[in-house]
Coordinates of C-alpha atoms and ligand atoms in Angstrom, one line a residue:
X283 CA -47.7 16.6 -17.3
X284 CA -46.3 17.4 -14.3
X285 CA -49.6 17.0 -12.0
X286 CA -47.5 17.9 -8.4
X287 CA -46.4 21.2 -9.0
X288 CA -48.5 24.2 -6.7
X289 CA -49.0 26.9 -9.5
X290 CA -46.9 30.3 -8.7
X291 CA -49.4 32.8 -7.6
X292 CA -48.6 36.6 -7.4
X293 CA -50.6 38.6 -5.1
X294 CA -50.8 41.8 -5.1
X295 CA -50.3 43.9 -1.6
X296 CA -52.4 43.7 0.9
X297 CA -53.3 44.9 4.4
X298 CA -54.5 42.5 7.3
X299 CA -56.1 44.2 10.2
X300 CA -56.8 41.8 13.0
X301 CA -59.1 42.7 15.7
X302 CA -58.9 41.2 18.9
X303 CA -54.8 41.4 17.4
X304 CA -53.4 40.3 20.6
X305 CA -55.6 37.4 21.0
X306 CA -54.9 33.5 21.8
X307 CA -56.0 32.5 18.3
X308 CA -54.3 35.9 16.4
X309 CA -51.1 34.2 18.4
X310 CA -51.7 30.3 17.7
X311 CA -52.8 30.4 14.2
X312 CA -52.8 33.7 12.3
X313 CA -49.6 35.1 12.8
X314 CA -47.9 31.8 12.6
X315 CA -50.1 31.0 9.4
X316 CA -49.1 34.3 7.3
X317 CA -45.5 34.1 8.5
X318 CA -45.3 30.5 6.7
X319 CA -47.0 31.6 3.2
X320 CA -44.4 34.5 3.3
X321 CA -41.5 32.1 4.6
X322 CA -42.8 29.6 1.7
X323 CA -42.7 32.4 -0.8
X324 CA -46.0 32.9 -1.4
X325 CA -46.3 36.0 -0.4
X326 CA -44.2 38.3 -1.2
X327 CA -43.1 41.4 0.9
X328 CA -45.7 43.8 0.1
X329 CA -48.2 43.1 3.0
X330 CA -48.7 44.8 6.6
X331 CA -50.2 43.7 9.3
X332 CA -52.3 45.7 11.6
X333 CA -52.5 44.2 15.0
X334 CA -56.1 45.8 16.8
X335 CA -55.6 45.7 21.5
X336 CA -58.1 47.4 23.1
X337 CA -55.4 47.6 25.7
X338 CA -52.1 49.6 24.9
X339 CA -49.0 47.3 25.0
X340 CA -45.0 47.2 24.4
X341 CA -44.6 46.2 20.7
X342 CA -41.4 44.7 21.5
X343 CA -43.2 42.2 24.1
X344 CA -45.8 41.4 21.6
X345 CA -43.0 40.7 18.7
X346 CA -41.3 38.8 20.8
X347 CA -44.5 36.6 21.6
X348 CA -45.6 36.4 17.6
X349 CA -41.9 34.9 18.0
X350 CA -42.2 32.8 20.6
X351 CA -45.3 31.3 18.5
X352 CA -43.5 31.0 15.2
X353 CA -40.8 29.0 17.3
X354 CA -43.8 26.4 18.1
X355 CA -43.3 25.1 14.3
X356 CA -39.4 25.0 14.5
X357 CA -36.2 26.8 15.3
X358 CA -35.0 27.3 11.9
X359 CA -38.5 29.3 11.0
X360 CA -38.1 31.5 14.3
X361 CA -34.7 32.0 13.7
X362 CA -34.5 32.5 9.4
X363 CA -34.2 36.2 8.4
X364 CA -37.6 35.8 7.1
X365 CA -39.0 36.2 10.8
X366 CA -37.5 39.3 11.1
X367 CA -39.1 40.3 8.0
X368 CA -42.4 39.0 9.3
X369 CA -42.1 40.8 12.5
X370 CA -41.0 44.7 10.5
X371 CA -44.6 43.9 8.9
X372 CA -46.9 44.1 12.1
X373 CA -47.5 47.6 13.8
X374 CA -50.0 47.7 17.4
X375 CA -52.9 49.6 16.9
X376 CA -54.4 50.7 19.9
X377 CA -58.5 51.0 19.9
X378 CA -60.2 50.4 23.0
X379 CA -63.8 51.1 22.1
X380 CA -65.8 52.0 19.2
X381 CA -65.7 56.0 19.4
X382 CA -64.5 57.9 16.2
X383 CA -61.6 58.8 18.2
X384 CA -59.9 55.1 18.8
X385 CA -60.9 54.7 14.9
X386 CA -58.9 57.2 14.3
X387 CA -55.9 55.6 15.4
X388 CA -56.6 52.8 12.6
X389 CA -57.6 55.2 9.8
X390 CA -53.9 57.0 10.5
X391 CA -51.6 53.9 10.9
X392 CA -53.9 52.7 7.3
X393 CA -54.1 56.0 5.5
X394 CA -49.9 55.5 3.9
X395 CA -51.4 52.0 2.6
X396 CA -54.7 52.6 1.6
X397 CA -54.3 52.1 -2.1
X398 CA -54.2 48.5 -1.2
X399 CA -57.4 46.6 -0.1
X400 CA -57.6 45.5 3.8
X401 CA -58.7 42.4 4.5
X402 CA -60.4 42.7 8.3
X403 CA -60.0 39.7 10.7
X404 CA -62.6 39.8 13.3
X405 CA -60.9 37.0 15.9
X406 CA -63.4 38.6 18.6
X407 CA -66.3 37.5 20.2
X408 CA -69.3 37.6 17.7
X409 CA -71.5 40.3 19.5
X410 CA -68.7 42.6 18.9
X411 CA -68.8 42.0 14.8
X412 CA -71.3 44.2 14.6
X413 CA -70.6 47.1 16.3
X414 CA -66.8 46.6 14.5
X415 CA -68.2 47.0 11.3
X416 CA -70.2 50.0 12.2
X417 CA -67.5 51.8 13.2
X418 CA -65.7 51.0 10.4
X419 CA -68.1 52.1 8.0
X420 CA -69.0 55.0 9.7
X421 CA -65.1 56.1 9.6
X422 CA -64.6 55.6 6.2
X423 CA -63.0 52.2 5.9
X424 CA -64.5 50.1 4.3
X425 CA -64.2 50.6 0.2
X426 CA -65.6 47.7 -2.0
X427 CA -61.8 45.8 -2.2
X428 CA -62.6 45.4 1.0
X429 CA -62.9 41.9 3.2
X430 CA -64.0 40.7 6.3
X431 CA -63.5 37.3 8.1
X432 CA -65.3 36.1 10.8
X433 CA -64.6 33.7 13.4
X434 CA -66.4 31.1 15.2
X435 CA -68.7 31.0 16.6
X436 CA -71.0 33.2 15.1
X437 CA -73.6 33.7 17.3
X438 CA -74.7 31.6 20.0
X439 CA -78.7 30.5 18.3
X440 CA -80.2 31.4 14.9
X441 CA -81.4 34.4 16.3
X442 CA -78.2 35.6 17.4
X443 CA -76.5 34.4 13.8
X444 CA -79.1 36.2 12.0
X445 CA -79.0 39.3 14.0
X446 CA -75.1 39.2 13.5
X447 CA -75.4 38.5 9.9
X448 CA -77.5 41.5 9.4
X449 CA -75.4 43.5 11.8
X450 CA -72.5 43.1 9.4
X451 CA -74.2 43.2 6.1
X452 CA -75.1 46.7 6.7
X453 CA -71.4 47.4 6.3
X454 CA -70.8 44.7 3.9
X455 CA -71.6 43.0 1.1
X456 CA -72.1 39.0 1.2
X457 CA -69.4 38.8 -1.7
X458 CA -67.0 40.5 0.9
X459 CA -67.6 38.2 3.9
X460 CA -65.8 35.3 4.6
X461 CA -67.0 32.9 7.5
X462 CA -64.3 30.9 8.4
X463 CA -64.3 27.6 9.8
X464 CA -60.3 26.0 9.8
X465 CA -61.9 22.5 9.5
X466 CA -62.7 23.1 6.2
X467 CA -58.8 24.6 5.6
X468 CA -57.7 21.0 6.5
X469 CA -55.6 19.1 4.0
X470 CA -57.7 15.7 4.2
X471 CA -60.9 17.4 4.4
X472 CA -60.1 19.0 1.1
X473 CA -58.7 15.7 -0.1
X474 CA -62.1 14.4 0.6
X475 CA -63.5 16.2 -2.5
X476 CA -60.7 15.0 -4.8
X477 CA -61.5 10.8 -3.2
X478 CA -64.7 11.2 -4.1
X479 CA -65.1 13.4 -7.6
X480 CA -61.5 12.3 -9.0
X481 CA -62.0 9.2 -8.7
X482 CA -64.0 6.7 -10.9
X483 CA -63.9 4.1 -7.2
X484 CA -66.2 5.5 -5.1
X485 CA -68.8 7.8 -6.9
X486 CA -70.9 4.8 -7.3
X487 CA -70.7 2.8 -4.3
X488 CA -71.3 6.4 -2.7
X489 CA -75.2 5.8 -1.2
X490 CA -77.2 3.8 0.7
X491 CA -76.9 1.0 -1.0
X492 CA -73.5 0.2 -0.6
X493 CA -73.0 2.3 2.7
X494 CA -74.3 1.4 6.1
X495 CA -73.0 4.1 8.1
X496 CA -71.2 6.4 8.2
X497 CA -69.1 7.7 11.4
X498 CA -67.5 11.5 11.9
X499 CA -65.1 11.6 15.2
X500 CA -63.3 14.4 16.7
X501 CA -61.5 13.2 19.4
X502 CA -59.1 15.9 21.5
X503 CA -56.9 15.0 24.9
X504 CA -57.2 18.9 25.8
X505 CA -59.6 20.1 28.6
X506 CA -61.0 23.7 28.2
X507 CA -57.6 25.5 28.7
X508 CA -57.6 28.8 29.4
X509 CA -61.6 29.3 27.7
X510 CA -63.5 28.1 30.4
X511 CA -65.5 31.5 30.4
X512 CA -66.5 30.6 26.6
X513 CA -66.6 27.1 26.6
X514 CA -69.0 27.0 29.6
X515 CA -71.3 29.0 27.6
X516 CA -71.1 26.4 24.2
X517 CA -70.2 23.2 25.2
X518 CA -69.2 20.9 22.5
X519 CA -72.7 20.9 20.8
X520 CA -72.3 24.5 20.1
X521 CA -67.9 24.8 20.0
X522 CA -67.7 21.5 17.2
X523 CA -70.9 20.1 16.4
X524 CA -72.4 22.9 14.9
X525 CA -69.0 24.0 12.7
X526 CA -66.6 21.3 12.3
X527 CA -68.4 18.3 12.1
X528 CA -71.2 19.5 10.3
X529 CA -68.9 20.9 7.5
X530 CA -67.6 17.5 7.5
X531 CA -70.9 15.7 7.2
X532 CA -71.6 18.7 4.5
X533 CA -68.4 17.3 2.4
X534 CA -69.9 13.5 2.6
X535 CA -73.1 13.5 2.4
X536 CA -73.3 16.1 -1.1
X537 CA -73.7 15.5 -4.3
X538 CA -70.9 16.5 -6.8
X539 CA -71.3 20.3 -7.3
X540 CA -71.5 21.6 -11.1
X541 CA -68.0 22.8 -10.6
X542 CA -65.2 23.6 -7.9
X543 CA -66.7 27.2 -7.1
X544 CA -68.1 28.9 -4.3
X545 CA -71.8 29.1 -4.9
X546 CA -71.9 25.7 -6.7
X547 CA -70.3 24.1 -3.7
X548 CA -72.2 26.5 -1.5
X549 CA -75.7 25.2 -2.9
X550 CA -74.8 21.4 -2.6
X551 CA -73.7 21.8 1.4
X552 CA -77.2 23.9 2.0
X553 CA -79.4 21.4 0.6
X554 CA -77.2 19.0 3.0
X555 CA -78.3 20.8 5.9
X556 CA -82.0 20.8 4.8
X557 CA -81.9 17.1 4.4
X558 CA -81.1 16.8 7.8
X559 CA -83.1 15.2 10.0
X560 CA -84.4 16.9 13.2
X561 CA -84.5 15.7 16.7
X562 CA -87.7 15.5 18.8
X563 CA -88.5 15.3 21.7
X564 CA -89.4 11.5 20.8
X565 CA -85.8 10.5 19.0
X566 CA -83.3 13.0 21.0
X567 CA -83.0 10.0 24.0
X568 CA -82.1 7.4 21.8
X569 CA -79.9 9.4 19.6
X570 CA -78.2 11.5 21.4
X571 CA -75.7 11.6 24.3
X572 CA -74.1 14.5 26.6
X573 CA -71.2 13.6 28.5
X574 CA -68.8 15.7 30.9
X575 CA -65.4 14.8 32.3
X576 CA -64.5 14.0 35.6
X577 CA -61.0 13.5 36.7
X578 CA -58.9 10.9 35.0
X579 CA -55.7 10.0 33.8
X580 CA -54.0 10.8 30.1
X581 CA -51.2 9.4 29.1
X582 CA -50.0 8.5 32.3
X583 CA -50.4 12.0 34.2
X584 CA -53.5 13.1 36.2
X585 CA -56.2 15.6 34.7
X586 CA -58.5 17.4 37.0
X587 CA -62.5 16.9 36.5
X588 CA -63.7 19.8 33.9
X589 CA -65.7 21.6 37.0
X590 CA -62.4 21.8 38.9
X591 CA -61.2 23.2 35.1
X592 CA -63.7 26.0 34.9
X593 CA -63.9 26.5 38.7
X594 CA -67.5 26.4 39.5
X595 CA -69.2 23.3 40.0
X596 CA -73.2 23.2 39.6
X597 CA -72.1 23.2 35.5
X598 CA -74.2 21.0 33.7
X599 CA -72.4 22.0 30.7
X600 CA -71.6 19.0 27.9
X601 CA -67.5 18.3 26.9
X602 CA -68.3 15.3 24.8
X603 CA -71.6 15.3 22.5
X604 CA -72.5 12.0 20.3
X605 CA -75.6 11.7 18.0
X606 CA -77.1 9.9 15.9
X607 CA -78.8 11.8 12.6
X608 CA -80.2 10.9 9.2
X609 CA -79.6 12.7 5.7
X610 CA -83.2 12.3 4.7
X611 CA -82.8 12.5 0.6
X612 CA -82.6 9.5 -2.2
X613 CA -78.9 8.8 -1.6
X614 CA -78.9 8.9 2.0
X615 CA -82.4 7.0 2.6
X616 CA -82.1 4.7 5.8
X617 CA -77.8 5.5 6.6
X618 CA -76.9 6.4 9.8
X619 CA -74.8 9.5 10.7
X620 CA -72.6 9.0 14.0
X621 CA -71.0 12.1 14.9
X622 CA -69.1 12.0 18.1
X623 CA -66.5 14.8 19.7
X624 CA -65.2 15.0 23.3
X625 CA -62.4 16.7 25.3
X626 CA -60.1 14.6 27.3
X627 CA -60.1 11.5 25.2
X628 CA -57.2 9.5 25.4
X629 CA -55.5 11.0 22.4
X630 CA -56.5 13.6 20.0
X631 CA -57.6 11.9 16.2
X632 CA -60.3 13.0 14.2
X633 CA -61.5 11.0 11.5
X634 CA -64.7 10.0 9.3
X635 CA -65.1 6.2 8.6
X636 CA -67.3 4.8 5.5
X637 CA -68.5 1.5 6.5
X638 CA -69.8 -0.4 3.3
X639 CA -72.5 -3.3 3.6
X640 CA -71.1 -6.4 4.0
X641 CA -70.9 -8.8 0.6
X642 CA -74.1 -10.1 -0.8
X643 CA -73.3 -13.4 0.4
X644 CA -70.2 -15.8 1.7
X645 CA -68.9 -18.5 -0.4
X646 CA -66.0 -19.8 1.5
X647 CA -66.5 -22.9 3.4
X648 CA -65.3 -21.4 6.7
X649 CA -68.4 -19.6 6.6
X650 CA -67.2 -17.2 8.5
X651 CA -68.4 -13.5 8.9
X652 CA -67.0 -11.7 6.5
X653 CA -66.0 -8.1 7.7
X654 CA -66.9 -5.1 5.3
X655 CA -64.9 -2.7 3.8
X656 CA -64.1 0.2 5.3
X657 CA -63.0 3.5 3.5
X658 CA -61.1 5.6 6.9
X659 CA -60.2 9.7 6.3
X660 CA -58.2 10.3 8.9
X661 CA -57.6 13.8 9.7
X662 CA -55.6 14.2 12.5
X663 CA -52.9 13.8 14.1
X664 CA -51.3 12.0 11.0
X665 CA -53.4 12.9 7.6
X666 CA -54.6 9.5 6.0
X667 CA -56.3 7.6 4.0
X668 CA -57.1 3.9 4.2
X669 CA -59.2 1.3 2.3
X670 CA -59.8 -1.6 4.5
X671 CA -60.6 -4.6 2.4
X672 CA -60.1 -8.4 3.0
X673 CA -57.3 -10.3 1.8
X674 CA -56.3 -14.3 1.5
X675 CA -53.9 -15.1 4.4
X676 CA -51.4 -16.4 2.4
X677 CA -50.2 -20.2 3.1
X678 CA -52.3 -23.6 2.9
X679 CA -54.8 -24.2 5.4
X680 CA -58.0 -23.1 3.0
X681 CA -59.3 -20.0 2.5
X682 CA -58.3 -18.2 5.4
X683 CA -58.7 -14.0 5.1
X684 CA -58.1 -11.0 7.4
X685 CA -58.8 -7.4 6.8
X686 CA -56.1 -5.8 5.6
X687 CA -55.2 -1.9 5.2
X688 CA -54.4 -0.2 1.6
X689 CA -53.0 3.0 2.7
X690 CA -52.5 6.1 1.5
X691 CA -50.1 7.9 3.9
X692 CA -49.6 11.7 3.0
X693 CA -46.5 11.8 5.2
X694 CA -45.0 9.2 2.8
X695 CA -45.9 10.4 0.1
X696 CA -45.6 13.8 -0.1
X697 CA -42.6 15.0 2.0
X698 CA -43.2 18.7 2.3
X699 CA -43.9 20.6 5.3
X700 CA -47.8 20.7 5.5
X701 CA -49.3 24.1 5.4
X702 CA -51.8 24.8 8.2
X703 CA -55.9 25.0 7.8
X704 CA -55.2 28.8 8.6
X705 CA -52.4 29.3 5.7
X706 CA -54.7 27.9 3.3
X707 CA -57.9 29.6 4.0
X708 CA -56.2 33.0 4.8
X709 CA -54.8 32.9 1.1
X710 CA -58.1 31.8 -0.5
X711 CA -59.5 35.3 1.6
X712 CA -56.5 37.1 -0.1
X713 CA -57.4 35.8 -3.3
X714 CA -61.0 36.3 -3.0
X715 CA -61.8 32.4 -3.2
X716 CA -65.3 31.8 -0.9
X717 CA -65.4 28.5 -1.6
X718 CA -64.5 26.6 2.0
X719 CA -66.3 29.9 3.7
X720 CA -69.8 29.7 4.7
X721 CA -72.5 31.4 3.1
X722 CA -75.0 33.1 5.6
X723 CA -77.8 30.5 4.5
X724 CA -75.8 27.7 5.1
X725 CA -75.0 29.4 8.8
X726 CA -78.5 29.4 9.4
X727 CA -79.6 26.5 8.0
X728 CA -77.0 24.7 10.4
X729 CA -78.3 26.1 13.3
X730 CA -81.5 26.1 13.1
X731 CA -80.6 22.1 12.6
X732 CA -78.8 22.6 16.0
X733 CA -81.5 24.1 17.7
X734 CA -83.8 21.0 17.5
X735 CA -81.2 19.6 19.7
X736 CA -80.9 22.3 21.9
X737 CA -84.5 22.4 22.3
X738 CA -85.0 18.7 22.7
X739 CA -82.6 18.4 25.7
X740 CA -83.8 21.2 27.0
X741 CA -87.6 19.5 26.6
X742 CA -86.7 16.2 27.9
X743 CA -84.3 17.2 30.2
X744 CA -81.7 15.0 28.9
X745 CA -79.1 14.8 31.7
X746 CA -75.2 15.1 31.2
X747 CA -73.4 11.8 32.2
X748 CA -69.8 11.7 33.6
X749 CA -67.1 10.4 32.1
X750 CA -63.4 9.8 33.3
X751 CA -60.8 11.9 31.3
X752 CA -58.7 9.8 29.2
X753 CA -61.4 7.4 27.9
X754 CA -63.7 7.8 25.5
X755 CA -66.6 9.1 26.7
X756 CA -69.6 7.9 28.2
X757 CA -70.9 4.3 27.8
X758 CA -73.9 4.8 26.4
X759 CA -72.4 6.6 24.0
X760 CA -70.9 3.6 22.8
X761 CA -74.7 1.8 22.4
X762 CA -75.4 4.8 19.8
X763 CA -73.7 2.1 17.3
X764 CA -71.3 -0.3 19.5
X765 CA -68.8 -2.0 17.1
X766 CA -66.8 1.1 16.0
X767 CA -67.4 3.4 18.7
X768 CA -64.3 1.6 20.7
X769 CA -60.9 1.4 21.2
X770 CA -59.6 -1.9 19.4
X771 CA -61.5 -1.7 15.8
X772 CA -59.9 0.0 12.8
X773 CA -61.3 3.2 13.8
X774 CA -58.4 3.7 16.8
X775 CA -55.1 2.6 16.7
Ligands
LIG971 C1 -62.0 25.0 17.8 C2 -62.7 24.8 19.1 O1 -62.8 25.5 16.9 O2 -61.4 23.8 17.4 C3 -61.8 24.2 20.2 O3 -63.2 26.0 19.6 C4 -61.1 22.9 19.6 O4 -62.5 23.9 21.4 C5 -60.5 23.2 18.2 O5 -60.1 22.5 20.5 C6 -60.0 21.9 17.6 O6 -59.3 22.3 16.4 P1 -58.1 21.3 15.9 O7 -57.7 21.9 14.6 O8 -57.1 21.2 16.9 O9 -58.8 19.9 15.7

């Protein structure tokens, strides 16, 4: 049986409105990511894209940008006749507010299509979700084929995701929204499910008693860029920790779901999130730190401080976040959870490291310390998996060993252009799959998880500590759980 091969799918047409069209992420990620499931063949022709400005603009300057962004993943993609294709696909809809009159713009450029269902992209700031879907209700746009994806972040407390939630369930129904969050969409993050439930190895080691932590880095050499309006309102806490690297913990730390579907996988994450232990205003000292950047160096060139970034300097906002939590259930009892992201790290690499307990007890004469295995899923910039175990040094001279790397290296291995997180979960939205999309609950139950830290800084005053760019954060970040939280172990090369 030939296990490799990606089963042919045939979709049928579809619309793809995206608000908030002309957007930085619309530009990075979505255009890019539907132009390479077309390019790839897997979809076919019979699609339009419906780019939403509030502002009017030259469709020939935006093609020429969707271009310029397509070019970012190679000439020969830019310049293949299937660009050209892509680009006869998108028409510029102009609606600058939420009148019936600027809807009407979008019901016309719809109405020769409608017989296909329109999936609505809301790549827009998440107060504006709601009043979006009202308008599109009240204009008649919405039928039950329809979808709606939301970006991050959605909301900025529970309040504000619940109020959102209910904002947009008044136009549709849960089965129609998709909560997107590209982590999930990431080839070694859905690997992560196939290590652990398609494979006999690690199902059983997979608990406390055979793990003693566990670690979850996100690591980027980027500053704020051009978001320093949005960013100064989130810091990392609210722009990673309460998405990405909780999905990520999610993925770890559940127990095998009933089977690969939405709900079932759904219900495994949430109970995830209630397991979680909060932080007080006794443990939020000791496990947690806030750091922000000053200037520094990365690779080589200098970086300015992320106050001179944003331009305004009394910010006390966070740009690297580390904690320490617990996954208070049976399996997890007593195993730490070190989660850790920051902007202007030396070099981008994400990553979640298994560290085993060391063996029971050391029968070679040297009696020296044995290191313990270490299971590495490393996401970015080079997908990867390694097991690190310990191996004889070959040669006489007794029982020397060394830990050595198994690796699984997906570049090796599988030659094929990766697709990005966006191609994938944009297809699973076009097929109707909600399985990497979070459910509201699972929203909610995440940030009201985030909120004991918000609340706990905010009770102790826990101050922000600078850091130089192009290191990795703030020492006592590195006392959270100091042998892997540096630059020479296994977890960095
Ligand atoms: C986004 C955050 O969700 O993820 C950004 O808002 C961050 O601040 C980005 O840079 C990181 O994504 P990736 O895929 O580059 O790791």
């Amino acid at each position: 049986m030939n296990m490799s091969k990606a089963k042919k799918e045939s979709f049928n047409p579809f619309n793809f409105v995206i608000f908030g069209g002309d957007g930085d992420l619309a530009l990075r990620k979505i255009y890019p990511a539907l132009f390479h499931r077309l390019y790839d063949g897997q979809i076919t022709e019979e699609f339009k894209i419906f780019a939403v400005c509030r502002r009017e603009r030259s469709l020939d300057d935006f093609l020429k940008s969707v271009l310029d962004f397509i070019h970012e993943s190679g000439k020969e993609y830019s310049s293949s006749p299937h660009a050209q294709v892509f680009l006869s696909k998108i028409e510029l809809v102009q609606v600058p507010d939420y009148t019936p009159k600027s809807y009407s713009n979008l019901s016309q450029a719809l109405n020769p299509y409608k017989k296909a269902p329109t999936i609505f992209y809301f790549s827009t700031p998440s107060s504006a979700f709601g009043p979006i879907s009202s308008a599109l209700r009240e204009n008649g746009l919405i039928n039950n084929q329809s979808k709606v994806v939301l970006e991050k972040p959605l909301g900025n407390s529970l309040a504000t995701a619940i109020d959102i939630n209910r904002q947009v369930a008044e136009s549709f129904q849960e089965n129609q929204v998709y909560r997107i969050d590209h982590y999930l969409g990431k080839e070694t993050v859905q690997n992560l499910m196939v290590l652990r439930f398609a494979n006999h190895l690690f199902e059983h080691a997979w608990n406390s008693q055979h793990i003693e932590n566990v670690q979850i880095t996100v690591a980027e050499s980027l500053g704020v860029q051009s978001r320093a309006g949005y960013y100064d309102q989130s810091g990392a806490l609210l722009d990673m920790v309460q998405n990405h690297l909780l999905q990520l913990l999610c993925l770890v730390a559940m127990e095998p779901p009933h089977l690969l579907e939405a709900d079932f996988v759904r219900n495994e994450k949430l109970k995830v999130l209630y397991a979680l232990r909060p932080f007080t205003k006794k443990n939020i000292k000791t496990h947690s730190v806030k750091g922000q950047y000053t200037r520094g160096k990365i690779a080589g060139a200098s970086v300015s401080s992320y106050l001179e970034d944003i331009e305004k300097f009394d910010s006390k906002t966070e740009t690297f976040v580390a904690l320490t939590t617990f996954v208070d259930n049976w399996r997890w009892k007593g195993v730490p959870f070190y989660l850790r992201t920051g902007k202007r790290m030396p070099k981008r690499y994400s990553e979640i490291v298994i560290n085993f307990r060391p063996v029971a007890h050391n029968i070679f004469p040297s009696g020296e310390e044995i290191p313990a295995n270490k299971l590495i899923i490393r996401l970015q910039p080079e997908e990867r998996i390694e097991l690190v175990q310990m191996t004889k040094i070959p040669g006489p001279g007794g029982y020397r060993y060394k830990p050595i790397a198994l690796k699984l290296d997906f570049v090796d291995n599988f030659k094929e252009r990766f697709p990005e997180a966006y191609e994938r979960l944009i297809m699973d939205v076009v097929r109707g799959n909600q399985t990497l999309f979070m459910r509201q609950d699972e929203l909610e139950a995440s940030w009201n998880w985030i909120e004991s830290i918000t609340k706990s800084w905010k009770d102790v005053q826990l101050p922000v500590v600078l850091y130089e760019a192009g290191t990795w954060g703030p020492g006592q970040a590195v006392m959270l759980e100091d042998h892997v939280w540096n630059t020479k172990g296994y977890a960095v090369d």
